[in-house]
Amino acid sequence: MFQVEQYTGTKPEQYQLVGKQLEALIAGEPNTVANLSNASALLNIFLDNVNWVGFYLYEEDTRQLVLGPFQGLPACIRIPLGKGVCGSAAEQQKVMRIANVHDFPGHIACDAASQSEIVLPIVKEGRLIGVLDIDSPILDRFDEEDEAGLSKFISILASVL
């Protein structure tokens, strides 16, 4: 049974702990939906000041991201590549850390409370799998340490996808 540990120490130390928890959750489990579901739940518990944590999976034949497992309010179901923060991060295959989503041209507002966002592409062996999308009701919520910690989290997750 999974137990939530107290997240203490520096932010990098906390991300190291959540990475170990993810490894324990996905060890030996090949099911993508199960692993993404647990990963989104784990991040939702771990991160403070967030209002949406989830995954969009890349659908190659339509060149769209399709809603996957998440924690938060109902969300947009399909996002074309290149549209909004998620579609742009997926198309460019680069992390996008947006301090104020209202300043991002073409931002797709699924939750009006969202003020800042970080989106990390999930790429394995050069192939786009999807993105991790995290929204916050706080401006400039995500920093370089979040980006580094979440990038490691994605690397661990991608190993089983």
Coordinates of C-alpha atoms in Angstrom, one line a residue:
M1 CA 0.0 0.0 0.0
F2 CA 1.2 3.5 -0.9
Q3 CA 1.9 5.9 1.9
V4 CA 2.5 9.6 1.4
E5 CA 5.7 10.6 3.0
Q6 CA 6.3 14.1 4.3
Y7 CA 8.1 16.2 1.8
T8 CA 10.8 18.1 3.6
G9 CA 14.2 19.5 2.7
T10 CA 15.2 21.5 -0.3
K11 CA 13.1 21.4 -3.4
P12 CA 15.6 19.2 -5.3
E13 CA 15.5 16.8 -2.3
Q14 CA 11.7 16.7 -2.4
Y15 CA 11.8 16.0 -6.2
Q16 CA 14.2 13.2 -5.6
L17 CA 11.8 11.6 -3.1
V18 CA 8.8 12.0 -5.4
G19 CA 10.9 10.4 -8.1
K20 CA 11.6 7.4 -5.9
Q21 CA 7.9 7.2 -5.0
L22 CA 7.1 7.1 -8.8
E23 CA 9.6 4.4 -9.4
A24 CA 7.9 2.3 -6.6
L25 CA 4.5 2.9 -8.1
I26 CA 5.3 1.9 -11.7
A27 CA 7.8 -0.9 -11.0
G28 CA 6.7 -3.9 -13.1
E29 CA 3.5 -2.3 -14.3
P30 CA 3.2 -2.2 -18.1
N31 CA -0.2 -0.5 -18.4
T32 CA 0.1 3.1 -19.6
V33 CA -3.2 4.3 -18.2
A34 CA -2.5 2.9 -14.8
N35 CA 1.0 4.4 -14.7
L36 CA -0.2 7.9 -15.9
S37 CA -3.1 7.8 -13.4
N38 CA -0.8 7.1 -10.5
A39 CA 1.8 9.7 -11.7
S40 CA -0.9 12.5 -11.9
A41 CA -2.2 11.6 -8.5
L42 CA 1.3 11.5 -7.0
L43 CA 2.1 15.0 -8.5
N44 CA -1.2 16.4 -7.3
I45 CA -0.4 15.3 -3.8
F46 CA 3.2 16.5 -4.0
L47 CA 2.8 19.9 -5.6
D48 CA 1.3 22.8 -3.8
N49 CA -0.6 25.7 -5.4
V50 CA -1.7 23.7 -8.4
N51 CA -5.2 23.3 -9.8
W52 CA -4.6 20.8 -12.6
V53 CA -2.1 18.0 -13.2
G54 CA -2.4 15.6 -16.1
F55 CA -1.3 14.1 -19.3
Y56 CA -2.2 14.6 -22.9
L57 CA -1.2 11.8 -25.2
Y58 CA -0.1 12.3 -28.8
E59 CA -2.4 10.8 -31.5
E60 CA -0.2 10.6 -34.6
D61 CA -2.9 10.1 -37.2
T62 CA -4.7 13.3 -36.2
R63 CA -1.6 15.2 -35.1
Q64 CA -3.4 16.1 -31.9
L65 CA -3.0 15.7 -28.2
V66 CA -5.8 13.8 -26.5
L67 CA -6.7 14.1 -22.9
G68 CA -5.3 11.3 -20.7
P69 CA -5.3 10.7 -16.9
F70 CA -5.4 13.8 -14.8
Q71 CA -6.4 15.4 -11.5
G72 CA -8.5 18.5 -11.5
L73 CA -11.5 20.0 -13.2
P74 CA -12.8 18.6 -16.5
A75 CA -10.4 19.7 -19.3
C76 CA -10.1 20.2 -23.0
I77 CA -10.2 16.9 -24.8
R78 CA -8.2 17.6 -27.9
I79 CA -5.4 20.0 -28.6
P80 CA -3.9 20.3 -32.1
L81 CA -0.1 20.4 -32.3
G82 CA 1.1 24.0 -32.2
K83 CA -1.9 25.3 -30.4
G84 CA -1.8 26.6 -26.9
V85 CA 1.0 25.9 -24.4
C86 CA 0.5 22.1 -24.6
G87 CA 0.4 21.9 -28.4
S88 CA 3.4 24.2 -28.7
A89 CA 5.5 22.3 -26.2
A90 CA 4.6 19.0 -28.0
E91 CA 5.3 20.4 -31.5
Q92 CA 8.7 21.9 -30.4
Q93 CA 9.5 19.1 -28.0
K94 CA 10.6 21.5 -25.4
V95 CA 9.6 22.4 -21.9
M96 CA 7.4 25.5 -21.7
R97 CA 7.3 27.3 -18.4
I98 CA 4.8 30.2 -18.6
A99 CA 4.7 32.7 -15.8
N100 CA 1.4 34.3 -16.9
V101 CA -0.7 32.2 -19.3
H102 CA -2.7 35.3 -20.3
D103 CA 0.5 36.6 -22.0
F104 CA 0.9 33.5 -24.1
P105 CA -0.5 34.0 -27.6
G106 CA -3.2 31.5 -28.3
H107 CA -3.5 30.2 -24.7
I108 CA -6.3 27.6 -24.4
A109 CA -8.1 28.4 -21.2
C110 CA -9.7 25.1 -19.9
D111 CA -9.8 26.4 -16.3
A112 CA -10.3 30.2 -15.9
A113 CA -8.5 30.0 -12.5
S114 CA -5.2 29.0 -14.1
Q115 CA -2.6 31.8 -14.1
S116 CA 0.7 29.9 -14.8
E117 CA 1.6 26.7 -16.4
I118 CA 4.4 24.2 -17.1
V119 CA 4.3 21.7 -19.9
L120 CA 6.9 19.0 -20.4
P121 CA 7.0 16.9 -23.5
I122 CA 7.3 13.1 -23.1
V123 CA 9.6 11.8 -25.7
K124 CA 11.0 8.3 -25.9
E125 CA 13.5 7.2 -28.5
G126 CA 12.9 10.3 -30.5
R127 CA 9.1 9.7 -30.6
L128 CA 6.6 12.1 -29.0
I129 CA 4.3 10.2 -26.6
G130 CA 2.5 13.2 -25.1
V131 CA 2.9 16.0 -22.5
L132 CA 2.7 16.5 -18.8
D133 CA 0.6 19.6 -18.1
I134 CA 0.5 21.4 -14.7
D135 CA -1.5 24.5 -14.1
S136 CA -1.5 26.9 -11.1
P137 CA -3.8 29.6 -9.9
I138 CA -0.7 31.5 -8.9
L139 CA 1.3 33.7 -11.3
D140 CA 4.9 32.6 -11.9
R141 CA 4.4 29.4 -9.8
F142 CA 7.0 27.2 -11.6
D143 CA 10.8 27.8 -11.4
E144 CA 14.0 26.2 -12.7
E145 CA 14.0 23.7 -9.9
D146 CA 10.5 22.6 -10.7
E147 CA 11.5 22.2 -14.4
A148 CA 14.6 20.1 -13.4
G149 CA 12.6 18.0 -10.9
L150 CA 9.7 17.4 -13.3
S151 CA 12.1 16.6 -16.2
K152 CA 13.6 13.8 -14.0
F153 CA 10.1 12.7 -13.1
I154 CA 9.2 12.4 -16.8
S155 CA 12.4 10.5 -17.6
I156 CA 11.4 7.9 -14.9
L157 CA 7.9 7.7 -16.3
A158 CA 9.0 7.5 -19.9
S159 CA 11.0 4.4 -19.1
V160 CA 7.8 2.3 -18.7
L161 CA 5.7 3.9 -21.5

